[in-house]
mmCIF file of C-alpha atoms in Angstrom:
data_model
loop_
_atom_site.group_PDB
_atom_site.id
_atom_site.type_symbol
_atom_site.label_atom_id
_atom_site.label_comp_id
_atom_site.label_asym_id
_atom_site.label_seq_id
_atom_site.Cartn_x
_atom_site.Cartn_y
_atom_site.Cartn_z
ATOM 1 C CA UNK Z 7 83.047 111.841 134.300
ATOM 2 C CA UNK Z 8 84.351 112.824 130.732
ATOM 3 C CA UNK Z 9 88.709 111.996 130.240
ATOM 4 C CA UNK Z 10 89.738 114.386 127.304
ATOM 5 C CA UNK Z 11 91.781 112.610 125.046
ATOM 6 C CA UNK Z 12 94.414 115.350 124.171
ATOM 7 C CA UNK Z 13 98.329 114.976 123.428
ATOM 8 C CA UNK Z 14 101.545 117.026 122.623
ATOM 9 C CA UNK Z 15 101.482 118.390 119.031
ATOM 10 C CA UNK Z 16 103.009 115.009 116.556
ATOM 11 C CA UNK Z 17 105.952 116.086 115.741
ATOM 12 C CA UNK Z 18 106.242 116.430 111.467
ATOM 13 C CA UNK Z 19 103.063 113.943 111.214
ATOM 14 C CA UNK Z 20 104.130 110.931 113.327
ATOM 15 C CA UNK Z 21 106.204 110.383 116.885
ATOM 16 C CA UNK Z 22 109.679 109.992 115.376
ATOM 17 C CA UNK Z 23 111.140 108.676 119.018
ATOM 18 C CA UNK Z 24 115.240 109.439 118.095
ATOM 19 C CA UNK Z 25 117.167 110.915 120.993
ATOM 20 C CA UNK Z 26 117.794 114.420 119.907
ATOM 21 C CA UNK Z 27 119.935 117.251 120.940
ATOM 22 C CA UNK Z 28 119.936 118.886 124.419
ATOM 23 C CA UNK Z 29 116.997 116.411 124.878
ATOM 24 C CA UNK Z 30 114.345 118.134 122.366
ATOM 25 C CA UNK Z 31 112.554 114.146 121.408
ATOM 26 C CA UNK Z 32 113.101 113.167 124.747
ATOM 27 C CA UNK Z 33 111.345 115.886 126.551
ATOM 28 C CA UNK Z 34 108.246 115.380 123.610
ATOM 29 C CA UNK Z 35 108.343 111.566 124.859
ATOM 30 C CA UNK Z 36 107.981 112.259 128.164
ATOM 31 C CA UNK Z 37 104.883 114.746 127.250
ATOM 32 C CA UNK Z 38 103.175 111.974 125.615
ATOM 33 C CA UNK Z 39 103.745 108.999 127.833
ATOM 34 C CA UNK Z 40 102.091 111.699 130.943
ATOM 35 C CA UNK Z 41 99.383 112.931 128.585
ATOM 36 C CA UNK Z 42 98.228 108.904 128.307
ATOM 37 C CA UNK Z 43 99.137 108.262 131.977
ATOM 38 C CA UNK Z 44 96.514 111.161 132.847
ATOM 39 C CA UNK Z 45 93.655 109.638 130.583
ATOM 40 C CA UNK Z 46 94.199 106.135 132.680
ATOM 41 C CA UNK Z 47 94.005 108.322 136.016
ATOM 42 C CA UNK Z 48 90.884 109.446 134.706
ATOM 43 C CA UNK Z 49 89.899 106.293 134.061
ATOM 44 C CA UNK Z 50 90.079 105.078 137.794
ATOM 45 C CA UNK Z 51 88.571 108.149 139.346
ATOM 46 C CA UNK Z 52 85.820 107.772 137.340
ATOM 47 C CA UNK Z 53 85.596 103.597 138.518
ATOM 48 C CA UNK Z 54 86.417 105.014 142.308
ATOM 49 C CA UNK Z 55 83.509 107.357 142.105
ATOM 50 C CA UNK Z 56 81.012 104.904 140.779
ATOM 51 C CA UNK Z 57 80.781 106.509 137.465
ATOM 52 C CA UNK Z 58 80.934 105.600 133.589
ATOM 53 C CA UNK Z 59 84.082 106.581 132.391
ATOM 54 C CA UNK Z 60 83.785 108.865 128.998
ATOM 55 C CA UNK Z 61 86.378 109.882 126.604
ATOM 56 C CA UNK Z 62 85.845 113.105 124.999
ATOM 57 C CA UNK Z 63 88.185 113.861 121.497
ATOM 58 C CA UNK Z 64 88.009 116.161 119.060
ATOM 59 C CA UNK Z 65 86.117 115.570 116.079
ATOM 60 C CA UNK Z 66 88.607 115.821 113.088
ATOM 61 C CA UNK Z 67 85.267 113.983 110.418
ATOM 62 C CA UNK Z 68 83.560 117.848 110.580
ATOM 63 C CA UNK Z 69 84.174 120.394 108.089
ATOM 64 C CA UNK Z 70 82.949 123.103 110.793
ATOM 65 C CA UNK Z 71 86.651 122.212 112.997
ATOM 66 C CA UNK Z 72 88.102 122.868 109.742
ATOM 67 C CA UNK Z 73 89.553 126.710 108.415
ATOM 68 C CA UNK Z 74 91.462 126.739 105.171
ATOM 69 C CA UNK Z 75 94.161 129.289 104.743
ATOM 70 C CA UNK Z 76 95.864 130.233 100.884
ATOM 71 C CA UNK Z 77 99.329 129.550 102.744
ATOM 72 C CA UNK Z 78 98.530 126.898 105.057
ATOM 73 C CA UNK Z 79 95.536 124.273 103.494
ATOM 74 C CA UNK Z 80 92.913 123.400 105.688
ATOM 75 C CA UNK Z 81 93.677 123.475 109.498
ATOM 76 C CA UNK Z 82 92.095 122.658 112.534
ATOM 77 C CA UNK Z 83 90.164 125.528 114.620
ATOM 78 C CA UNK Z 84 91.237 126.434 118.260
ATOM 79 C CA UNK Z 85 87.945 125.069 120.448
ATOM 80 C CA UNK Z 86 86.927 122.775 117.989
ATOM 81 C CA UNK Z 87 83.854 120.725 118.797
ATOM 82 C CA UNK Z 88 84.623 117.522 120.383
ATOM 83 C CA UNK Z 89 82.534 114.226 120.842
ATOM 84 C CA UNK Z 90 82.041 111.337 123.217
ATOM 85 C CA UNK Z 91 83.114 107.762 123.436
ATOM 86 C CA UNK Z 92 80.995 106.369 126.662
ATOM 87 C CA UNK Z 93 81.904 103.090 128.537
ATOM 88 C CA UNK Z 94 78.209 102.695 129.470
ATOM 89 C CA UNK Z 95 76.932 102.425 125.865
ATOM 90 C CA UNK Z 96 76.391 99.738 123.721
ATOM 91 C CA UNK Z 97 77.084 102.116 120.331
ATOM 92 C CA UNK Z 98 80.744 102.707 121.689
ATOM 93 C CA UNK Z 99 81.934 100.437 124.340
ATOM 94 C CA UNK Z 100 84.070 98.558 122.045
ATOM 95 C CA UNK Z 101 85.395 101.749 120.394
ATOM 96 C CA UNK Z 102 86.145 102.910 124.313
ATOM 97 C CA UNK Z 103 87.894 99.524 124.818
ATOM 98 C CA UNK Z 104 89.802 99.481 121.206
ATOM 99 C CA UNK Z 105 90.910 103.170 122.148
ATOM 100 C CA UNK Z 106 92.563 101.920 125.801
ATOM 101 C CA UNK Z 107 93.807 99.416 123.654
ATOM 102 C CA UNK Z 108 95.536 101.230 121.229
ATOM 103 C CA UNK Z 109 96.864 103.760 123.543
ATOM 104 C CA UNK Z 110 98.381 100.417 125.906
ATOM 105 C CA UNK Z 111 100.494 99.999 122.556
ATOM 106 C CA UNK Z 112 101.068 103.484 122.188
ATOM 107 C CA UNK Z 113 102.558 104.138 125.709
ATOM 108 C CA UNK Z 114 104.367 100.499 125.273
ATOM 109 C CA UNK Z 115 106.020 102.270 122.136
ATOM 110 C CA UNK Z 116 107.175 105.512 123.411
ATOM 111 C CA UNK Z 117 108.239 104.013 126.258
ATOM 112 C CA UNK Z 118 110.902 101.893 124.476
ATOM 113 C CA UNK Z 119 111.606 104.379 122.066
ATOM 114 C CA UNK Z 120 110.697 101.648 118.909
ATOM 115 C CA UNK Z 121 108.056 103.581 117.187
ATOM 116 C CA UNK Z 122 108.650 104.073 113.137
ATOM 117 C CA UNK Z 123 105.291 104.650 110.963
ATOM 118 C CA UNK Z 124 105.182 102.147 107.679
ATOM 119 C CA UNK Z 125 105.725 103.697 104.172
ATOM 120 C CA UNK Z 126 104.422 102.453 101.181
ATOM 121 C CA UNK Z 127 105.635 105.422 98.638
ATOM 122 C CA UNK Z 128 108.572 105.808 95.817
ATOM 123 C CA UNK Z 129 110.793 108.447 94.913
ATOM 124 C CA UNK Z 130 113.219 108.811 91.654
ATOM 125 C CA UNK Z 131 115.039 111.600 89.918
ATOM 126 C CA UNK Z 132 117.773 113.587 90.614
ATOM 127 C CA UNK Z 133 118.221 113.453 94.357
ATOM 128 C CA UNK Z 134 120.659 111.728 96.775
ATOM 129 C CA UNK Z 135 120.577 112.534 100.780
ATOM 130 C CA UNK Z 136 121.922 110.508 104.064
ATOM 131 C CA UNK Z 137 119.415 108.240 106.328
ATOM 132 C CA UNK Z 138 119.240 108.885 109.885
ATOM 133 C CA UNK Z 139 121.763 105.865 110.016
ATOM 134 C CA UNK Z 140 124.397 107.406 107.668
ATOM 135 C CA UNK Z 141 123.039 105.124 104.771
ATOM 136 C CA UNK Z 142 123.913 107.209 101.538
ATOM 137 C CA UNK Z 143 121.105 107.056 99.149
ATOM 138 C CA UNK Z 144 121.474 108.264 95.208
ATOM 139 C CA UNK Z 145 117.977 107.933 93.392
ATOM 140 C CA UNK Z 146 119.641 109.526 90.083
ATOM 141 C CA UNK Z 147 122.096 106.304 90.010
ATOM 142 C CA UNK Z 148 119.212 104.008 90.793
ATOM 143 C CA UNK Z 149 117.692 101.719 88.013
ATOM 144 C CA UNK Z 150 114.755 101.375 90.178
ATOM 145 C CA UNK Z 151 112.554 103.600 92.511
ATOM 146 C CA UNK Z 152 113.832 104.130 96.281
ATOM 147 C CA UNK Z 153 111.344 103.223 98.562
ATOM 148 C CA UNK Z 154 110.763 106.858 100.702
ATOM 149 C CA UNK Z 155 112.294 106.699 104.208
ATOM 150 C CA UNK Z 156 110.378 105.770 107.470
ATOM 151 C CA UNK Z 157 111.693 108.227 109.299
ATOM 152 C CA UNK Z 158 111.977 111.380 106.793
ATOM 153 C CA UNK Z 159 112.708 114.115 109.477
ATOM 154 C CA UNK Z 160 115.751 111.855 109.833
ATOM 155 C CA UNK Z 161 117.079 112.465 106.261
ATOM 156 C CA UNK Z 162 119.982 114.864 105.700
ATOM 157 C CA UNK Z 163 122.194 116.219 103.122
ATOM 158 C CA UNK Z 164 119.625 116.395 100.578
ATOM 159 C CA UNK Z 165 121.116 117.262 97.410
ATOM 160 C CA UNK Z 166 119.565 117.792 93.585
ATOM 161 C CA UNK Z 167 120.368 119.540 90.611
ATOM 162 C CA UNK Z 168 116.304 118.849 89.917
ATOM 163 C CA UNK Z 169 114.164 121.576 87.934
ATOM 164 C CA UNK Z 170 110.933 120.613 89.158
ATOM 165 C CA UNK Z 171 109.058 117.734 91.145
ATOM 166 C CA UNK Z 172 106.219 115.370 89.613
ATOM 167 C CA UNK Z 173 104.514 113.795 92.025
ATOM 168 C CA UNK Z 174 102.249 111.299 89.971
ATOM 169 C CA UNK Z 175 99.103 109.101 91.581
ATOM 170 C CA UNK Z 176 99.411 105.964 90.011
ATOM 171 C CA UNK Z 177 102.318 103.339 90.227
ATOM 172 C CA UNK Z 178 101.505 101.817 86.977
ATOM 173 C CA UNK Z 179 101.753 105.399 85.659
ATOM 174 C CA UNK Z 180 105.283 105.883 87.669
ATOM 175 C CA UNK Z 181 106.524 103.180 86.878
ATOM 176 C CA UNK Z 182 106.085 103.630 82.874
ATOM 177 C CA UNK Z 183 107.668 106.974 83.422
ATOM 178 C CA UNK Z 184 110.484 105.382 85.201
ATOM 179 C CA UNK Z 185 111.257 102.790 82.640
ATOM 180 C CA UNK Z 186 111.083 105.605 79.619
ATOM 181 C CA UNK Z 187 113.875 107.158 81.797
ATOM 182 C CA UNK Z 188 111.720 110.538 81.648
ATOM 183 C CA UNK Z 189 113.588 112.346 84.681
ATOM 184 C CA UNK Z 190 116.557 112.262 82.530
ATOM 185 C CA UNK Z 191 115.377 113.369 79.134
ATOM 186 C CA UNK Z 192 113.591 116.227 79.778
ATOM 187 C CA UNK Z 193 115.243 118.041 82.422
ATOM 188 C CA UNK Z 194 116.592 116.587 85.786
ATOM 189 C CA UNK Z 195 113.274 116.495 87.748
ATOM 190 C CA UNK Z 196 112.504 114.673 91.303
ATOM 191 C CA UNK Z 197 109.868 111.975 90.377
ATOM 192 C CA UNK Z 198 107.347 110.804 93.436
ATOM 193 C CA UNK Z 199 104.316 108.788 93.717
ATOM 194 C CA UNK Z 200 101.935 107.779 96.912
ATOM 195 C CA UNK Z 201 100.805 104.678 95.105
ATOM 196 C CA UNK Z 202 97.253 106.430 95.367
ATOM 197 C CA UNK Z 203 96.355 108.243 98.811
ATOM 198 C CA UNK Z 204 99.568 108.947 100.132
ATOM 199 C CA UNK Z 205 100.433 108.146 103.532
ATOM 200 C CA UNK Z 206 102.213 110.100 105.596
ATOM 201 C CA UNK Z 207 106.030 109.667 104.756
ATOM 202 C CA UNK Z 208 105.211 110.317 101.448
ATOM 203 C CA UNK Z 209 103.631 113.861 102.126
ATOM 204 C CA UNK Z 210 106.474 114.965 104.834
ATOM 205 C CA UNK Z 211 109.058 113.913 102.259
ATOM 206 C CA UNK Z 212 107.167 115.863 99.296
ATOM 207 C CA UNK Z 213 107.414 119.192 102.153
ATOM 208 C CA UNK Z 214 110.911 118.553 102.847
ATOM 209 C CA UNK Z 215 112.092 118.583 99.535
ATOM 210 C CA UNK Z 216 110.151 122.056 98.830
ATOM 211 C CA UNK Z 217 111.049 123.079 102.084
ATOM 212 C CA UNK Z 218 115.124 122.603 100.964
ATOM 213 C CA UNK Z 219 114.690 123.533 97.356
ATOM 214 C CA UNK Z 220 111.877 125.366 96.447
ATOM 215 C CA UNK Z 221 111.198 124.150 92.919
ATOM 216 C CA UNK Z 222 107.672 124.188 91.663
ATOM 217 C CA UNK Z 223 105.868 120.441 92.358
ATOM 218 C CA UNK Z 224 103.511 119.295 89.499
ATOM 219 C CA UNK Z 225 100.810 116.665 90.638
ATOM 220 C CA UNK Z 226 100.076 114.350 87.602
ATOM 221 C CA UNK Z 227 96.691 112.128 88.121
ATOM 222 C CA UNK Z 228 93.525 110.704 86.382
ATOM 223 C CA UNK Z 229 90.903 113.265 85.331
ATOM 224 C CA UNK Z 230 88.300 111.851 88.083
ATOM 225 C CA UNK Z 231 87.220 112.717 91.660
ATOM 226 C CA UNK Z 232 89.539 110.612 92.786
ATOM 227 C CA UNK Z 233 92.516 111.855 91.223
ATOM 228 C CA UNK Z 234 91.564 115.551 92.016
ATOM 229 C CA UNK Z 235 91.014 114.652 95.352
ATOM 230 C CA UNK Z 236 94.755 113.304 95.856
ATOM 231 C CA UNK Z 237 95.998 116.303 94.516
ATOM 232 C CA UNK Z 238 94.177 118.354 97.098
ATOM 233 C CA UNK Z 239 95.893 116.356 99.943
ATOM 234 C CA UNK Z 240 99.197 117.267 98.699
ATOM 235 C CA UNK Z 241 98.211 120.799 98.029
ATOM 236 C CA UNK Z 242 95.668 121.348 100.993
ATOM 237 C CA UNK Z 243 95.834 118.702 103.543
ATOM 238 C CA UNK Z 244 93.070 116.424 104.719
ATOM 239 C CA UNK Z 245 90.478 117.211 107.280
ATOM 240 C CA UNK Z 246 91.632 114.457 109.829
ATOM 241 C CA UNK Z 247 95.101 115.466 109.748
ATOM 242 C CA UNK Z 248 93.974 119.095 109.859
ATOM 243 C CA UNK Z 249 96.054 119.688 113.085
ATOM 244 C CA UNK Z 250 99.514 119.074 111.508
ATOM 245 C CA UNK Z 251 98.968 121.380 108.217
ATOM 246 C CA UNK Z 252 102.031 123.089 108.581
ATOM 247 C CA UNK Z 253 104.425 120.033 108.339
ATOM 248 C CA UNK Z 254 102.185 118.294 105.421
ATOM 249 C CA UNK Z 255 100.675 120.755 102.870
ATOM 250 C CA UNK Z 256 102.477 122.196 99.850
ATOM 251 C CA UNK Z 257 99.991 124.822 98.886
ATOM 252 C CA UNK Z 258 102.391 125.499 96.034
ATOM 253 C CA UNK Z 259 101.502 122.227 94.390
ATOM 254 C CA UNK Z 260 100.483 123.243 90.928
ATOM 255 C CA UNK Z 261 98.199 120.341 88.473
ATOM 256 C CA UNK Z 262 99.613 119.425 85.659
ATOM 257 C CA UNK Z 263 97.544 116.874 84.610
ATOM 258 C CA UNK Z 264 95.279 115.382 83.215
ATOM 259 C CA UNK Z 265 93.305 118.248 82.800
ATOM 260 C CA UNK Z 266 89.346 117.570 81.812
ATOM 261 C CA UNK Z 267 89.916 120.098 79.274
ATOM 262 C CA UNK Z 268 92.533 118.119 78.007
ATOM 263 C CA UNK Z 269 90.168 115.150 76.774
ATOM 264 C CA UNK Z 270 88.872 117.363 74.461
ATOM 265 C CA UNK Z 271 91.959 119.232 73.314
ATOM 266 C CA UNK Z 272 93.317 116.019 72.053
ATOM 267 C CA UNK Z 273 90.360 114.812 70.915
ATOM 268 C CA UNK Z 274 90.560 111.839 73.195
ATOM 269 C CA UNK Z 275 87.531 109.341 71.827
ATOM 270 C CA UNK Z 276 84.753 109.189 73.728
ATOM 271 C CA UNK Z 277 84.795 105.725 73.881
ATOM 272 C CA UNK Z 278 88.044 105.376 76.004
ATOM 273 C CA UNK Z 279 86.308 107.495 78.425
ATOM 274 C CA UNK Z 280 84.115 106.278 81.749
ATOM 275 C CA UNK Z 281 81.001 107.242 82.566
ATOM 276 C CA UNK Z 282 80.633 108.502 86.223
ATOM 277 C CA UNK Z 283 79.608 106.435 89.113
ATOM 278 C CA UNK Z 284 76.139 107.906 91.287
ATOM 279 C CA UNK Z 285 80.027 107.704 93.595
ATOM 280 C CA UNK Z 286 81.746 109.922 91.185
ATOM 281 C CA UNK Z 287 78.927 112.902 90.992
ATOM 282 C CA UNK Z 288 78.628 112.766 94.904
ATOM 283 C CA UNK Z 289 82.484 112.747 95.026
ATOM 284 C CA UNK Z 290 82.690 116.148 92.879
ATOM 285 C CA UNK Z 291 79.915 117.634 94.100
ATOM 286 C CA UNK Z 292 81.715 117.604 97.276
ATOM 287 C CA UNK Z 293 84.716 118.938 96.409
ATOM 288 C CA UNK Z 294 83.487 121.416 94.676
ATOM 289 C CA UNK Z 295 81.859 123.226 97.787
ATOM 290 C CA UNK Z 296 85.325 122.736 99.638
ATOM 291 C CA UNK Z 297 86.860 126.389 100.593
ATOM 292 C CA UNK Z 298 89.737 125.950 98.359
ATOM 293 C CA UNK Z 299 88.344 125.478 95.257
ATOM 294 C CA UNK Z 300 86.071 129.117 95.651
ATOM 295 C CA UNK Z 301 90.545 130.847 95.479
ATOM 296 C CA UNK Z 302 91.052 128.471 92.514
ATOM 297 C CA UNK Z 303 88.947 129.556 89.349
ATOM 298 C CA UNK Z 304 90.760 127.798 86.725
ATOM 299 C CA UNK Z 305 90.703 124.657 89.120
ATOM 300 C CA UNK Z 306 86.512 125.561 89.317
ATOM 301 C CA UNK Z 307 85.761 125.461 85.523
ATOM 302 C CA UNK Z 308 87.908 122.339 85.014
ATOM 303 C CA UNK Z 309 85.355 120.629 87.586
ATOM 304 C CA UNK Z 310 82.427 122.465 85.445
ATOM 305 C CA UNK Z 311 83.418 120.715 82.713
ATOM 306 C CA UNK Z 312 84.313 117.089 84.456
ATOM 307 C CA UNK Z 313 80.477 117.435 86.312
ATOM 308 C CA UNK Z 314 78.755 118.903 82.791
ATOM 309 C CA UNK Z 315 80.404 115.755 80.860
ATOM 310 C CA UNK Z 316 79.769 113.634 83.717
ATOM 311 C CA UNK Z 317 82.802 111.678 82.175
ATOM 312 C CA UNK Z 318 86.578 110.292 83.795
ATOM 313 C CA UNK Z 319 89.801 109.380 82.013
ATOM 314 C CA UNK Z 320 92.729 107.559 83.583
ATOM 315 C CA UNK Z 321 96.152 108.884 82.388
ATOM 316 C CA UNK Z 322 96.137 106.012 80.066
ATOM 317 C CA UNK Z 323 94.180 106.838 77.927
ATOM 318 C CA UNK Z 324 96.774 108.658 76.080
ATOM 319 C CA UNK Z 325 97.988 105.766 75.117
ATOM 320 C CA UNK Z 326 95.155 105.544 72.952
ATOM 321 C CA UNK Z 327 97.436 108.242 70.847
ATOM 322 C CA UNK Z 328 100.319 106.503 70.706
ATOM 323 C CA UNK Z 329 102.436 104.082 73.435
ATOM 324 C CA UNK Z 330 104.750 106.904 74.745
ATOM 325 C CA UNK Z 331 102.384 110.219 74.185
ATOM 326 C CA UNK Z 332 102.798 111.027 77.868
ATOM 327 C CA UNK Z 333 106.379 110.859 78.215
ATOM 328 C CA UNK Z 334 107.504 112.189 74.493
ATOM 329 C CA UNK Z 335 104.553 114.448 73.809
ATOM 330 C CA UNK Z 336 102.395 115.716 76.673
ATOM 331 C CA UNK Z 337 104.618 116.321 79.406
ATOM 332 C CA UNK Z 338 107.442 117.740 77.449
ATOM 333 C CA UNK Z 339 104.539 120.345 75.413
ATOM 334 C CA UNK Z 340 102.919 120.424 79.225
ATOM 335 C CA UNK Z 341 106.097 121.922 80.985
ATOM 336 C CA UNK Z 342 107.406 124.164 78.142
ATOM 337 C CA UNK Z 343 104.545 126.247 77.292
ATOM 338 C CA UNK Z 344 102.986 126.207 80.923
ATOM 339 C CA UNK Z 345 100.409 124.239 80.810
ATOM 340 C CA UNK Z 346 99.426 123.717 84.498
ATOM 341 C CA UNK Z 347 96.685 125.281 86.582
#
């Protein structure tokens, strides 16, 4: 007998369990405490009758679930194709028993309403707003970088007199930027980085703040697979968080840098350059079949030239021009004459 494993719609990316007006979060509780409450029925009617019990979820690994949209990113199909996590077999018995597991913590969690996902992103620049606890935050009066809020549906009163949002990959790279007080010398700007992947927090907050200002958002990461591949989670979502597109993508998201054609523009030296990785050719080679680079030409023939050079460059390498190139000369030149993709 097979239990689907379905819940409610997550709510902006994660359950954010706050008691909300005319009882909006507590109704969405209650949908996901019965929804894990049904799979245990399941459970013992399948023991009752003598049978294996099977958990059947959708697969959110296959690119077949997946549609991409211009306006949306990639989202998940209606009747997607789903797979199996049997009781009976050796292959996924412990997955079967580290799911019941994890939804016993779940269900412990909703219940009493102390569920907050983790955040491990920054944000700077000309922005201030109020926590969900009336905490007043000012990241233009901050020396440092604000850690981004666990609960970012919770933020209000967002304010900023910011021109544009960079949202940059590295933390070494943010930090530098940070110190050279960039947000403040060019024009007030909204600085943000995932520390790498971003996790979720980091990508609601990066919708939010185009949702309440709609300034363009620059990405700023190494020319490699890696890098571009960051960039498309802000822009276009990921595949295994497909089914909540509409509260993470920015399909606005425009890359700034560092362009492959860049490299060679500023007559980087080859020798500050990395070969690719067998990694890094099966990396781009995959990305470059992905449905959103087909709508993005200029995107296309930077990957041409990245794959024909076979070739990567971390942002600092333009220190190899001089210490402060990125923050005096290539994003100032970068954002004046409109050089983004």
């Amino acid at each position: 007998s097979s239990i689907s494993l379905s819940f409610p719609p997550v709510r902006n990316g994660h359950l954010r369990l706050r008691e909300e007006e005319n009882g909006g979060m507590r109704s969405h509780r209650s949908e996901v405490l019965e929804a894990i409450e049904n799979v245990i029925q399941g459970i013992f009617q399948s023991l009752a009758q003598n049978k294996a019990p099977v958990l059947t979820v959708a697969n959110r690994t296959d690119w077949r679930n997946i549609e991409f949209k211009d306006s949306v990113g990639l989202q998940m199909i209606p009747g997607c194709t789903t797979k199996q996590i049997r009781s009976d077999c050796p292959q996924s018995a412990r997955r079967f028993a580290l799911m019941l597991k994890i939804l016993s913590m779940i269900y412990k969690m909703v219940q009493s309403n102390t569920y907050l996902s983790t955040t491990k992103g920054f944000v700077a620049g000309n922005l201030s707003y109020t926590e969900e606890d009336g905490t007043k935050v000012n990241c233009t009066c901050s020396a440092t970088a604000v850690t981004v809020p666990s609960n970012v549906q919770g933020i209000k009163n967002l304010t900023s007199h910011a021109k544009f949002i960079l949202i940059v990959e590295k933390d070494a790279t943010f930090q530098r930027l940070l110190d050279d007080d960039f947000f403040n010398k060019v024009s007030p700007c909204i600085m943000i980085t995932g520390r790498g992947i971003p996790d979720l927090n980091t990508r609601l907050l990066v919708r939010k703040l185009w949702d309440c200002f709609q300034i363009p958002i620059f990405t700023l990461m190494d020319a490699d697979p890696h890098g571009i591949e960051i960039m498309c989670i802000y822009k276009y979502g990921s595949v295994s968080m497909s089914f909540e597109a509409h509260h993470l993508t920015v399909p606005s998201v425009k890359w700034l840098g560092l362009l492959p054609s860049d490299l060679e523009r500023l007559n980087i030296c080859k020798d500050a350059l990395i070969p690719f990785t067998k990694q890094d050719e099966n990396k781009l080679a995959s990305i470059q079949k992905r449905p959103y680079i087909a709508c993005q030409p200029l995107w296309k023939k930077e990957l041409e030239i990245m794959a024909a050079s076979k070739l990567k460059a971390e942002i600092q390498v333009l220190t190899s021009l001089s210490s402060d190139y990125l923050s005096r000369v290539y994003l100032p030149n970068k954002l004046q004459f409109g050089g983004w993709l």
